[in-house]
CSV table of C-alpha atoms in Angstrom, one decimal:
chain,number,residue,atom,x,y,z
A,123,MET,CA,13.7,1.5,0.7
A,124,GLY,CA,14.4,5.1,1.6
A,125,GLU,CA,18.1,4.2,2.6
A,126,LYS,CA,20.5,6.2,0.6
A,127,VAL,CA,22.2,2.6,-1.0
A,128,VAL,CA,25.1,2.4,-3.2
A,129,ALA,CA,24.9,0.3,-6.3
A,130,GLY,CA,27.7,-2.2,-6.2
A,131,GLN,CA,28.4,-6.2,-6.4
A,132,PHE,CA,28.1,-8.5,-3.6
A,133,ASP,CA,30.1,-11.5,-2.6
A,134,LEU,CA,29.3,-14.6,-0.8
A,135,SER,CA,31.4,-12.9,2.7
A,136,ASP,CA,28.5,-10.0,2.2
A,137,ARG,CA,26.1,-12.1,2.4
A,138,HIS,CA,27.5,-13.9,5.5
A,139,ARG,CA,28.5,-11.0,7.4
A,140,TYR,CA,25.0,-9.4,6.9
A,141,ARG,CA,23.2,-12.5,8.0
A,142,ASP,CA,25.1,-12.6,11.1
A,143,LYS,CA,24.2,-9.2,11.4
A,144,LEU,CA,20.6,-9.3,11.0
A,145,GLN,CA,20.6,-12.2,13.8
A,146,ARG,CA,22.1,-9.4,16.1
A,147,CYS,CA,19.7,-6.9,15.1
A,148,LEU,CA,17.1,-9.2,15.7
A,149,LYS,CA,18.6,-10.2,19.4
A,150,GLY,CA,18.7,-6.0,19.8
A,151,LEU,CA,15.1,-6.0,19.0
A,152,GLU,CA,14.1,-8.7,21.3
A,153,ARG,CA,15.9,-7.0,23.9
A,154,LEU,CA,14.1,-3.4,23.2
A,155,LEU,CA,10.9,-5.1,23.7
A,156,ALA,CA,11.7,-6.8,26.8
A,157,GLU,CA,13.5,-3.7,28.1
A,158,LYS,CA,10.3,-1.9,27.3
A,159,ARG,CA,12.4,0.5,25.6
A,160,PHE,CA,9.8,1.9,23.0
A,161,ASP,CA,7.9,5.5,22.9
A,162,ARG,CA,5.0,6.2,25.1
A,163,PRO,CA,1.4,5.8,23.1
A,164,LYS,CA,1.2,9.0,21.1
A,165,ASN,CA,-1.8,8.4,19.0
A,166,LEU,CA,0.2,9.4,16.0
A,167,MET,CA,-0.7,8.5,12.0
A,168,GLY,CA,1.1,9.2,8.8
A,169,LEU,CA,0.3,9.2,5.2
A,170,GLU,CA,2.2,8.5,2.0
A,171,ILE,CA,1.0,8.6,-1.2
A,172,GLU,CA,2.3,7.8,-4.5
A,173,LEU,CA,1.7,9.8,-8.0
A,174,ASN,CA,1.2,9.3,-11.6
A,175,LEU,CA,2.8,12.1,-14.2
A,176,VAL,CA,0.6,12.4,-17.1
A,177,GLY,CA,0.8,15.0,-20.1
A,178,SER,CA,-2.8,16.5,-21.6
A,179,ASP,CA,-3.7,13.3,-23.7
A,180,GLY,CA,-3.5,11.3,-20.7
A,181,MET,CA,-0.4,9.6,-21.3
A,182,PRO,CA,2.7,8.8,-19.1
A,183,LYS,CA,5.3,11.2,-18.8
A,184,MET,CA,8.8,10.3,-18.0
A,185,LEU,CA,9.8,13.6,-16.2
A,186,ASN,CA,9.6,13.0,-12.5
A,187,ALA,CA,13.2,14.4,-12.1
A,188,GLN,CA,12.3,17.4,-13.8
A,189,VAL,CA,9.0,17.7,-12.0
A,190,LEU,CA,10.8,17.2,-8.5
A,191,GLU,CA,13.7,19.7,-9.2
A,192,ARG,CA,10.6,22.2,-9.9
A,193,ILE,CA,8.8,21.2,-6.4
A,194,ALA,CA,12.0,21.7,-4.3
A,195,SER,CA,10.4,20.2,-1.4
A,196,ARG,CA,11.5,17.0,0.8
A,197,ASP,CA,8.0,16.5,1.2
A,198,PHE,CA,8.2,14.7,-2.3
A,199,GLN,CA,10.3,12.1,-3.3
A,200,THR,CA,11.1,9.6,-6.8
A,201,GLU,CA,9.6,6.4,-6.6
A,202,LEU,CA,10.5,3.3,-8.6
A,203,ALA,CA,9.9,4.7,-12.6
A,204,MET,CA,10.3,8.1,-14.3
A,205,PHE,CA,6.4,8.9,-14.4
A,206,ASN,CA,6.0,8.3,-10.2
A,207,LEU,CA,6.2,10.6,-7.2
A,208,GLU,CA,5.6,10.1,-3.9
A,209,VAL,CA,3.9,13.3,-1.1
A,210,ASN,CA,5.1,12.6,2.6
A,211,ILE,CA,2.6,14.2,5.0
A,212,ALA,CA,4.2,14.9,8.2
A,213,PRO,CA,2.7,13.0,11.3
A,214,HIS,CA,-0.6,13.8,13.0
A,215,ARG,CA,-2.4,13.1,15.9
A,216,LEU,CA,-5.5,11.3,15.7
A,217,GLU,CA,-8.0,13.6,17.5
A,218,ALA,CA,-10.3,16.7,16.9
A,219,ARG,CA,-10.3,17.7,13.2
A,220,VAL,CA,-6.9,15.9,12.1
A,221,PHE,CA,-9.0,14.4,8.7
A,222,ASP,CA,-10.2,18.3,7.6
A,223,ARG,CA,-6.1,19.2,8.6
A,224,LEU,CA,-5.3,16.5,6.6
A,225,ALA,CA,-7.5,16.8,3.3
A,226,GLU,CA,-6.2,20.4,3.7
A,227,GLU,CA,-2.8,19.7,3.4
A,228,VAL,CA,-2.5,16.8,0.9
A,229,ALA,CA,-4.9,19.0,-1.1
A,230,THR,CA,-2.4,22.0,-1.2
A,231,SER,CA,0.6,20.0,-1.6
A,232,LEU,CA,-0.9,18.4,-4.6
A,233,ALA,CA,-2.1,21.6,-6.2
A,234,TYR,CA,1.3,23.2,-5.8
A,235,ALA,CA,2.7,19.7,-7.3
A,236,ASP,CA,0.7,20.1,-10.3
A,237,ARG,CA,1.3,23.6,-11.0
A,238,LYS,CA,5.3,22.7,-11.0
A,239,ALA,CA,4.4,19.6,-13.1
A,240,SER,CA,2.7,22.0,-15.8
A,241,GLU,CA,5.7,23.9,-16.4
A,242,VAL,CA,7.0,20.8,-18.1
A,243,ASP,CA,3.4,20.0,-19.8
A,244,ALA,CA,2.6,17.1,-17.1
A,245,GLY,CA,0.1,17.0,-14.6
A,246,ILE,CA,-0.6,15.0,-11.7
A,247,VAL,CA,-2.9,12.2,-11.7
A,248,MET,CA,-3.5,9.6,-8.4
A,249,ILE,CA,-5.2,6.5,-9.3
A,250,GLY,CA,-4.1,2.7,-8.5
A,251,ILE,CA,-2.5,1.9,-12.0
A,252,LEU,CA,-2.7,4.6,-14.8
A,253,PRO,CA,-4.8,3.0,-17.6
A,254,THR,CA,-3.0,3.9,-20.3
A,255,LEU,CA,0.4,2.5,-19.3
A,256,ASP,CA,1.9,0.2,-22.2
A,257,ARG,CA,4.6,-2.7,-21.8
A,258,ASP,CA,7.0,-0.1,-23.8
A,259,ASP,CA,6.2,2.7,-20.8
A,260,LEU,CA,7.3,-0.4,-17.9
A,261,VAL,CA,11.3,-1.1,-18.6
A,262,SER,CA,14.2,-0.5,-17.0
A,263,SER,CA,15.3,2.2,-18.8
A,264,ASN,CA,12.4,3.9,-17.4
A,265,LEU,CA,13.3,3.3,-13.8
A,266,SER,CA,14.5,6.3,-12.1
A,267,ASP,CA,18.0,7.4,-12.1
A,268,VAL,CA,18.6,6.5,-8.3
A,269,ASP,CA,20.9,3.9,-7.4
A,270,ARG,CA,18.7,1.8,-4.8
A,271,TYR,CA,16.3,1.1,-7.7
A,272,THR,CA,19.0,0.1,-9.7
A,273,LEU,CA,20.3,-2.2,-7.5
A,274,LEU,CA,17.0,-3.3,-6.3
A,275,ASN,CA,16.0,-4.3,-9.9
A,276,ASP,CA,19.5,-6.3,-10.5
A,277,GLN,CA,19.5,-7.9,-7.1
A,278,ILE,CA,15.7,-9.5,-7.6
A,279,VAL,CA,16.5,-10.3,-11.7
A,280,ALA,CA,19.5,-12.3,-10.2
A,281,ALA,CA,17.4,-14.3,-7.7
A,282,ARG,CA,14.8,-14.9,-10.4
A,283,GLY,CA,17.5,-15.9,-12.5
A,284,GLU,CA,14.8,-15.7,-15.8
A,285,ASP,CA,12.4,-13.3,-16.9
A,286,PHE,CA,9.4,-12.4,-14.9
A,287,ARG,CA,5.9,-13.8,-16.0
A,288,LEU,CA,2.8,-11.8,-15.5
A,289,ASP,CA,-0.5,-13.8,-15.4
A,290,ILE,CA,-3.5,-12.1,-14.1
A,291,ASP,CA,-6.9,-13.7,-15.2
A,292,GLY,CA,-9.7,-11.2,-14.3
A,293,VAL,CA,-12.6,-9.7,-16.5
A,294,GLU,CA,-9.8,-10.6,-19.3
A,295,HIS,CA,-6.6,-12.6,-19.3
A,296,LEU,CA,-3.2,-10.9,-19.5
A,297,THR,CA,0.2,-12.8,-20.1
A,298,CYS,CA,3.5,-11.1,-20.7
A,299,THR,CA,6.7,-11.4,-19.7
A,300,SER,CA,9.5,-8.8,-18.5
A,301,LYS,CA,13.1,-8.4,-17.8
A,302,SER,CA,13.2,-6.3,-14.8
A,303,ILE,CA,10.8,-5.4,-12.1
A,304,ALA,CA,9.4,-2.1,-13.9
A,305,PRO,CA,5.8,-3.2,-13.9
A,306,GLU,CA,5.7,-2.9,-10.4
A,307,ALA,CA,6.1,0.7,-10.4
A,308,ALA,CA,2.5,0.5,-12.3
A,309,CYS,CA,1.4,0.2,-8.9
A,310,THR,CA,0.6,3.7,-7.3
A,311,SER,CA,-0.6,3.4,-3.7
A,312,VAL,CA,-1.3,5.2,-0.2
A,313,GLN,CA,0.6,4.1,2.9
A,314,LEU,CA,-0.9,4.6,6.2
A,315,HIS,CA,0.7,4.6,9.3
A,316,LEU,CA,-0.1,3.8,12.9
A,317,GLN,CA,2.6,4.3,15.7
A,318,VAL,CA,1.6,1.7,18.1
A,319,THR,CA,3.0,0.3,21.7
A,320,PRO,CA,4.8,-3.3,21.9
A,321,ASN,CA,1.8,-4.6,23.8
A,322,ARG,CA,-0.5,-3.3,21.3
A,323,PHE,CA,1.4,-4.1,18.0
A,324,ALA,CA,-0.2,-7.3,17.6
A,325,ASP,CA,-4.2,-6.8,18.3
A,326,VAL,CA,-3.5,-3.8,15.9
A,327,TRP,CA,-1.6,-5.5,13.0
A,328,ASN,CA,-4.1,-8.6,13.2
A,329,ALA,CA,-7.1,-6.2,13.1
A,330,ALA,CA,-5.5,-4.6,10.3
A,331,GLN,CA,-5.0,-7.9,8.5
A,332,ALA,CA,-8.7,-8.4,9.2
A,333,ALA,CA,-9.8,-5.0,7.8
A,334,SER,CA,-7.9,-5.2,4.3
A,335,ALA,CA,-10.5,-7.1,2.3
A,336,ALA,CA,-13.1,-4.3,3.2
A,337,GLN,CA,-10.5,-1.5,2.7
A,338,VAL,CA,-10.0,-3.2,-1.1
A,339,ALA,CA,-13.6,-3.5,-1.7
A,340,VAL,CA,-14.9,-0.1,-1.1
A,341,GLY,CA,-11.6,1.6,-2.3
A,342,ALA,CA,-10.6,-0.8,-5.4
A,343,ASN,CA,-9.2,1.7,-8.3
A,344,ALA,CA,-7.3,-0.1,-10.4
A,345,PRO,CA,-9.1,-2.6,-13.0
A,346,PHE,CA,-6.9,-1.6,-16.4
A,347,LEU,CA,-3.5,-3.0,-17.0
A,348,PHE,CA,-1.6,-2.7,-20.2
A,349,GLY,CA,-4.9,-2.5,-22.3
A,350,HIS,CA,-6.7,-5.4,-20.2
A,351,GLU,CA,-9.7,-5.5,-18.1
A,352,LEU,CA,-8.3,-7.5,-15.3
A,353,TRP,CA,-9.6,-7.3,-11.5
A,354,ARG,CA,-11.2,-4.4,-9.4
A,355,GLU,CA,-7.6,-4.2,-8.0
A,356,SER,CA,-5.2,-5.0,-10.0
A,357,ARG,CA,-2.0,-4.1,-8.0
A,358,PRO,CA,-1.5,-7.2,-5.5
A,359,PRO,CA,-1.1,-9.4,-8.2
A,360,LEU,CA,0.7,-7.4,-10.7
A,361,PHE,CA,3.2,-6.5,-7.4
A,362,GLN,CA,3.5,-9.9,-6.3
A,363,GLN,CA,4.2,-11.4,-9.8
A,364,SER,CA,6.5,-8.4,-10.8
A,365,THR,CA,8.9,-8.8,-7.6
A,366,ASP,CA,8.6,-12.5,-7.4
A,367,THR,CA,12.0,-13.7,-6.9
A,368,ARG,CA,10.8,-17.5,-7.2
A,369,PRO,CA,11.1,-19.4,-10.4
A,370,PRO,CA,8.1,-22.0,-11.1
A,371,GLU,CA,10.2,-24.9,-9.2
A,372,LEU,CA,10.5,-22.6,-5.8
A,373,GLN,CA,6.9,-21.7,-6.5
A,374,ALA,CA,5.8,-25.6,-6.5
A,375,GLN,CA,7.6,-25.7,-3.3
A,376,GLY,CA,5.5,-23.6,-1.4
A,377,VAL,CA,8.3,-21.1,-1.0
A,378,ARG,CA,6.9,-17.8,0.2
A,379,PRO,CA,6.5,-14.7,-2.1
A,380,ARG,CA,8.4,-11.4,-1.4
A,381,THR,CA,4.9,-9.9,-1.8
A,382,TRP,CA,2.7,-11.7,1.2
A,383,PHE,CA,-0.4,-11.1,3.1
A,384,GLY,CA,0.9,-13.7,5.4
A,385,GLU,CA,0.0,-17.0,7.0
A,386,ARG,CA,-0.9,-16.8,10.6
A,387,TRP,CA,-2.2,-14.4,13.3
A,388,ILE,CA,0.5,-12.8,15.8
A,389,SER,CA,1.0,-12.5,19.1
A,390,SER,CA,4.0,-9.7,19.0
A,391,ALA,CA,5.9,-7.7,16.5
A,392,TYR,CA,8.6,-9.8,16.9
A,393,ASP,CA,7.0,-12.5,15.0
A,394,LEU,CA,6.9,-10.7,11.9
A,395,PHE,CA,10.2,-9.8,11.6
A,396,GLU,CA,11.7,-13.3,12.9
A,397,GLU,CA,9.8,-14.9,9.8
A,398,ASN,CA,11.0,-12.0,7.2
A,399,LEU,CA,14.5,-13.4,8.4
A,400,ARG,CA,13.7,-17.0,8.5
A,401,TYR,CA,11.7,-17.1,5.3
A,402,PHE,CA,13.7,-14.2,2.7
A,403,PRO,CA,17.0,-14.3,1.8
A,404,ALA,CA,18.9,-11.0,1.8
A,405,LEU,CA,18.3,-9.0,-1.3
A,406,LEU,CA,20.7,-6.1,-0.6
A,407,PRO,CA,23.3,-7.3,2.2
A,408,ILE,CA,24.9,-4.0,3.0
A,409,CYS,CA,26.3,-3.7,6.3
A,410,ASP,CA,26.1,-0.8,8.8
A,411,SER,CA,29.2,-0.2,11.0
A,412,GLU,CA,27.1,-0.4,13.9
A,413,ASP,CA,27.2,-3.4,16.2
A,414,PRO,CA,23.5,-2.8,17.8
A,415,LEU,CA,24.4,-5.6,20.5
A,416,ASP,CA,27.3,-3.1,22.0
A,417,VAL,CA,25.0,0.0,21.5
A,418,LEU,CA,22.4,-1.4,23.7
A,419,ASP,CA,25.1,-2.5,26.3
A,420,GLU,CA,26.2,0.9,26.3
A,421,GLY,CA,22.8,2.5,26.8
A,422,GLY,CA,22.2,3.6,23.4
A,423,ILE,CA,19.4,2.9,21.1
A,424,PRO,CA,20.5,0.7,17.9
A,425,LYS,CA,19.4,1.8,14.5
A,426,LEU,CA,18.7,-1.7,13.9
A,427,ALA,CA,20.1,-0.9,10.1
A,428,GLU,CA,20.1,-4.1,8.5
A,429,LEU,CA,16.8,-5.1,9.8
A,430,VAL,CA,15.0,-2.3,8.9
A,431,LEU,CA,16.5,-2.6,5.1
A,432,HIS,CA,15.9,-6.2,4.8
A,433,ASN,CA,12.4,-5.2,6.2
A,434,GLY,CA,12.0,-3.1,3.2
A,435,THR,CA,12.5,-5.9,0.9
A,436,VAL,CA,9.7,-7.6,2.2
A,437,TYR,CA,6.5,-6.6,0.8
A,438,ARG,CA,3.5,-7.1,3.5
A,439,TRP,CA,0.5,-5.8,2.9
A,440,ASN,CA,0.5,-4.5,6.8
A,441,ARG,CA,4.1,-4.0,7.1
A,442,PRO,CA,5.8,-3.7,10.5
A,443,VAL,CA,8.2,-0.6,10.6
A,444,TYR,CA,10.8,0.0,13.7
A,445,ASP,CA,12.3,3.5,13.8
A,446,ILE,CA,13.7,6.3,15.6
A,447,ALA,CA,12.2,9.7,16.3
A,448,ASP,CA,14.1,12.3,18.8
A,449,GLY,CA,16.4,9.4,20.1
A,450,VAL,CA,13.4,7.3,21.1
A,451,PRO,CA,12.3,4.0,19.1
A,452,HIS,CA,9.0,2.9,17.8
A,453,LEU,CA,6.7,0.7,16.2
A,454,ARG,CA,4.3,1.5,13.8
A,455,VAL,CA,1.5,-0.6,11.5
A,456,GLU,CA,2.3,0.3,7.7
A,457,ASN,CA,-1.3,-0.6,6.1
A,458,ARG,CA,-0.3,-0.8,2.3
A,459,VAL,CA,-3.7,-2.3,0.4
A,460,LEU,CA,-5.1,1.2,-0.7
A,461,PRO,CA,-4.6,2.4,-4.2
A,462,ALA,CA,-3.9,6.2,-4.6
A,463,GLY,CA,-7.0,8.1,-5.4
A,464,PRO,CA,-9.3,9.1,-6.8
A,465,THR,CA,-9.8,12.8,-5.2
A,466,VAL,CA,-8.3,14.2,-1.8
A,467,THR,CA,-11.6,13.3,-0.1
A,468,ASP,CA,-11.7,9.9,-1.2
A,469,VAL,CA,-8.2,9.4,-0.3
A,470,ILE,CA,-9.2,10.9,3.7
A,471,ALA,CA,-12.3,8.9,3.8
A,472,ASN,CA,-10.5,5.5,2.9
A,473,ALA,CA,-8.0,7.0,6.0
A,474,ALA,CA,-10.6,7.5,8.6
A,475,PHE,CA,-12.5,4.4,7.6
A,476,TYR,CA,-9.1,2.6,8.3
A,477,TYR,CA,-8.1,4.3,11.4
A,478,GLY,CA,-11.8,4.1,13.0
A,479,LEU,CA,-12.4,0.5,11.9
A,480,VAL,CA,-8.6,-1.0,13.2
A,481,ARG,CA,-9.5,0.8,16.7
A,482,ALA,CA,-12.6,-0.7,17.0
A,483,LEU,CA,-11.5,-4.4,16.0
A,484,ALA,CA,-8.3,-4.2,17.9
A,485,GLU,CA,-10.3,-3.3,21.4
A,486,GLU,CA,-13.3,-5.9,21.0
A,487,SER,CA,-13.8,-8.0,23.6
A,488,ARG,CA,-14.3,-10.8,21.3
A,489,PRO,CA,-11.1,-10.4,18.4
A,490,VAL,CA,-12.1,-10.9,14.9
A,491,TRP,CA,-8.8,-12.9,14.5
A,492,THR,CA,-9.9,-15.1,17.3
A,493,ARG,CA,-13.5,-16.1,15.4
A,494,LEU,CA,-12.1,-15.9,11.7
A,495,PRO,CA,-9.6,-18.4,10.4
A,496,PHE,CA,-6.5,-16.5,9.0
A,497,ALA,CA,-6.9,-18.4,5.8
A,498,ALA,CA,-10.4,-17.0,5.1
A,499,ALA,CA,-8.8,-13.5,5.8
A,500,ALA,CA,-6.3,-14.4,3.1
A,501,ALA,CA,-9.4,-15.3,1.0
A,502,ASN,CA,-11.5,-12.2,1.6
A,503,PHE,CA,-8.7,-10.2,0.4
A,504,ASP,CA,-8.7,-11.9,-2.3
A,505,ALA,CA,-12.1,-11.7,-3.2
A,506,ALA,CA,-12.0,-8.0,-2.6
A,507,CYS,CA,-9.1,-7.5,-5.1
A,508,LYS,CA,-11.2,-9.4,-8.0
A,509,HIS,CA,-14.5,-8.4,-7.0
A,510,GLY,CA,-14.2,-4.7,-5.4
A,511,ILE,CA,-17.4,-3.3,-4.1
A,512,ASP,CA,-19.0,-6.6,-5.8
A,513,ALA,CA,-17.2,-8.8,-3.7
A,514,ARG,CA,-18.4,-11.8,-1.2
A,515,PHE,CA,-16.6,-12.2,2.2
A,516,THR,CA,-16.5,-14.9,4.9
A,517,TRP,CA,-17.0,-13.5,8.3
A,518,PRO,CA,-17.9,-14.3,11.8
A,519,ARG,CA,-21.5,-14.1,12.7
A,520,ARG,CA,-22.9,-11.7,15.1
A,521,GLY,CA,-24.1,-12.3,18.4
A,522,ARG,CA,-24.0,-15.3,20.4
A,523,TYR,CA,-24.1,-16.9,17.1
A,524,ALA,CA,-20.9,-19.2,16.7
A,525,GLY,CA,-19.0,-20.1,13.1
A,526,THR,CA,-18.9,-17.6,10.1
A,527,ALA,CA,-21.1,-16.5,7.2
A,528,GLU,CA,-20.8,-15.6,3.4
A,529,VAL,CA,-22.0,-12.0,3.3
A,530,ASP,CA,-21.6,-9.6,0.5
A,531,ALA,CA,-19.0,-6.6,1.2
A,532,VAL,CA,-21.7,-3.6,1.0
A,533,SER,CA,-23.9,-5.5,3.8
A,534,LEU,CA,-20.5,-6.1,5.7
A,535,VAL,CA,-19.6,-2.8,5.7
A,536,ARG,CA,-22.7,-0.6,5.9
A,537,ASP,CA,-24.3,-3.1,8.8
A,538,GLU,CA,-21.1,-3.7,11.0
A,539,LEU,CA,-17.8,-2.4,10.2
A,540,LEU,CA,-19.1,1.5,9.7
A,541,PRO,CA,-20.5,1.4,13.3
A,542,LEU,CA,-17.2,-0.1,14.3
A,543,ALA,CA,-15.3,2.6,12.2
A,544,GLU,CA,-17.6,5.4,13.9
A,545,ALA,CA,-16.9,3.7,17.5
A,546,GLY,CA,-13.4,3.7,16.7
A,547,LEU,CA,-12.9,7.4,15.6
A,548,ASP,CA,-14.7,8.3,18.6
A,549,ALA,CA,-12.2,6.2,21.1
A,550,TRP,CA,-9.3,8.5,19.0
A,551,GLY,CA,-11.6,11.7,19.6
A,552,VAL,CA,-11.9,12.7,16.1
A,553,GLU,CA,-14.8,15.2,16.4
A,554,PRO,CA,-18.2,14.3,15.0
A,555,ALA,CA,-18.3,16.5,12.0
A,556,ASP,CA,-15.1,14.8,10.7
A,557,ARG,CA,-16.1,11.6,11.6
A,558,ASP,CA,-19.5,12.1,9.7
A,559,LEU,CA,-18.0,13.8,6.8
A,560,TYR,CA,-15.8,11.3,5.8
A,561,LEU,CA,-17.5,8.0,6.8
A,562,GLY,CA,-20.4,9.4,4.8
A,563,VAL,CA,-18.4,9.3,1.9
A,564,ILE,CA,-17.6,5.3,2.6
A,565,GLU,CA,-21.5,4.7,3.4
A,566,GLU,CA,-22.3,6.4,0.1
A,567,ARG,CA,-20.3,4.3,-1.6
A,568,CYS,CA,-21.9,1.2,-0.4
A,569,ARG,CA,-25.4,2.7,-1.1
A,570,ARG,CA,-24.6,3.4,-4.8
A,571,ARG,CA,-22.0,0.6,-5.0
A,572,ALA,CA,-19.6,2.8,-6.7
A,573,ASN,CA,-15.8,3.6,-6.3
A,574,GLY,CA,-13.1,4.5,-8.8
A,575,ALA,CA,-12.8,1.1,-10.5
A,576,SER,CA,-16.5,1.0,-11.0
A,577,TRP,CA,-16.7,4.4,-12.4
A,578,GLN,CA,-13.4,3.7,-14.8
A,579,VAL,CA,-14.7,0.3,-16.0
A,580,ALA,CA,-18.2,2.0,-16.5
A,581,THR,CA,-17.3,4.9,-18.3
A,582,PHE,CA,-14.8,2.8,-20.7
A,583,HIS,CA,-17.2,0.7,-21.7
A,584,ARG,CA,-19.4,3.9,-22.6
A,585,ALA,CA,-16.5,5.1,-24.3
A,586,LEU,CA,-16.1,1.9,-26.7
A,587,ASP,CA,-20.3,2.1,-27.0
A,588,LEU,CA,-19.4,5.6,-28.7
A,589,GLY,CA,-17.0,4.1,-31.4
A,590,LEU,CA,-13.9,4.6,-29.5
A,591,GLY,CA,-10.9,1.9,-30.2
A,592,ARG,CA,-9.8,0.3,-27.0
A,593,ASP,CA,-6.6,2.6,-26.6
A,594,ALA,CA,-8.7,5.9,-27.5
A,595,ALA,CA,-11.2,4.7,-24.7
A,596,LEU,CA,-8.4,4.2,-22.2
A,597,ALA,CA,-6.8,7.7,-22.9
A,598,ALA,CA,-10.3,9.4,-22.8
A,599,THR,CA,-11.3,8.0,-19.7
A,600,THR,CA,-8.1,8.7,-18.0
A,601,ARG,CA,-8.6,12.5,-19.4
A,602,ARG,CA,-12.0,12.4,-17.5
A,603,TYR,CA,-10.7,10.7,-14.3
A,604,ARG,CA,-8.2,13.5,-14.2
A,605,GLU,CA,-10.7,16.5,-14.8
A,606,LEU,CA,-13.2,15.0,-12.0
A,607,THR,CA,-10.1,14.2,-10.0
A,608,GLN,CA,-9.5,18.0,-10.2
A,609,ALA,CA,-13.0,19.2,-9.6
A,610,GLY,CA,-12.4,17.6,-6.3
A,611,GLU,CA,-16.1,15.8,-5.6
A,612,PRO,CA,-15.6,12.2,-4.2
A,613,VAL,CA,-15.7,9.6,-6.7
A,614,HIS,CA,-19.3,8.2,-5.7
A,615,THR,CA,-20.9,11.4,-7.1
A,616,TRP,CA,-18.9,11.1,-10.8
A,617,PRO,CA,-21.2,11.2,-13.6
A,618,VAL,CA,-20.6,7.9,-15.6
A,619,GLY,CA,-19.2,8.5,-19.4
A,620,LEU,CA,-17.8,11.1,-21.2
A,621,PRO,CA,-18.5,14.7,-21.1
A,622,GLU,CA,-19.5,15.3,-24.5
A,623,PRO,CA,-19.5,12.9,-27.7
A,624,VAL,CA,-15.8,12.0,-28.9
A,625,PRO,CA,-14.7,11.9,-32.5
A,626,MET,CA,-14.2,8.1,-33.2
A,627,ALA,CA,-10.6,7.5,-33.2
């Protein structure tokens, strides 16, 4: 959704023309795949991190325009709401000390942004959902002043035809309604990109789908919303419900939601783009002047603008991406399952675990997706979101044994997936020092059964035990979280609780 979009109204002819252009784009993609026009292997990865702005009291600050003006860097962009920013890290080759270099770049960028934010009495927080957000913060008047967000909100609201209903039954039960997609802005994520060749795309995407549950289990960091303790990673249900264009009747008919894990393993990148056209009507029927098939006939590379725009309005947790760099098209898998934070070290450890695990799973002689039903992978993802590091999964038996068994997430990660991730990083050419440092963070989270979500929940309940009210406890937890994030030690080392007695609110 980074496209420049001009707000406006659409009529029936716009939608008809757009649907035709989408089909021509899909045929163009099919030709590009058949003609092997895509970039050679480059082992390139990329990283995006969504951020929150808070005041010294831990409350959200609606100041992203002022902060971005002071940052004055194209690496930082707006996000959906005025308390959101996003930082984009330049692509890196997966090799050598790549993760140490990434950690240094991210830390430098965030420290600079935080200094600039302090000029307007705000600060940067990396967290899956800011615990101090209130329903009054997530309203359409607090959407960023950018045409594409206004237009996207208007189109989703029109497609829905009624208020959005949030209903998340976790440790506590939250039910409420919203007149806009603004609650989606509560979800702040890390997006991990991996450029892959077409012949490897399906294996990598399938591997990423299978790995998603383990990623969330060890990386969960979003247990609170609107003062309620919900799932350990509450972003997925919140994102799905806050962007759901389906009224209850369409949900009952089995119409797919636009925020989607998927429903099958794939054999080609084409499968995903084709599904997006077949299942999801256009939200932003904006047509480009280019005819992709004419461009191909002339020996050029089409932008596939309509396909790219439409793809950006279908929120798969592992999304296919078509892009052009230096005049050459390429494909990427965009992994979107992880929350932001807690620290730079934690973010980079999550990335190292993902890139290593996906490489190893994609190259197994008996791939996990040939032994695990897709429905089980989806159920694993839901279990990880609900229970975090205490989740239990269905997973193929090891060795020569057939079938699946139930296993707790910690045992699976520690005994099977971390050794695979280690082998995968070796295959990428990552140096052992980088590999061991960052996978060691994941191992320690497993050993201590601790992640961002478990720390937030434990510290919140300690604050309640001190006599604070719920709102004051959430604010104190958020302030302490920011202090520890800035100190930089990974979350498994954080002491639970507040640093000193807090006066009763």
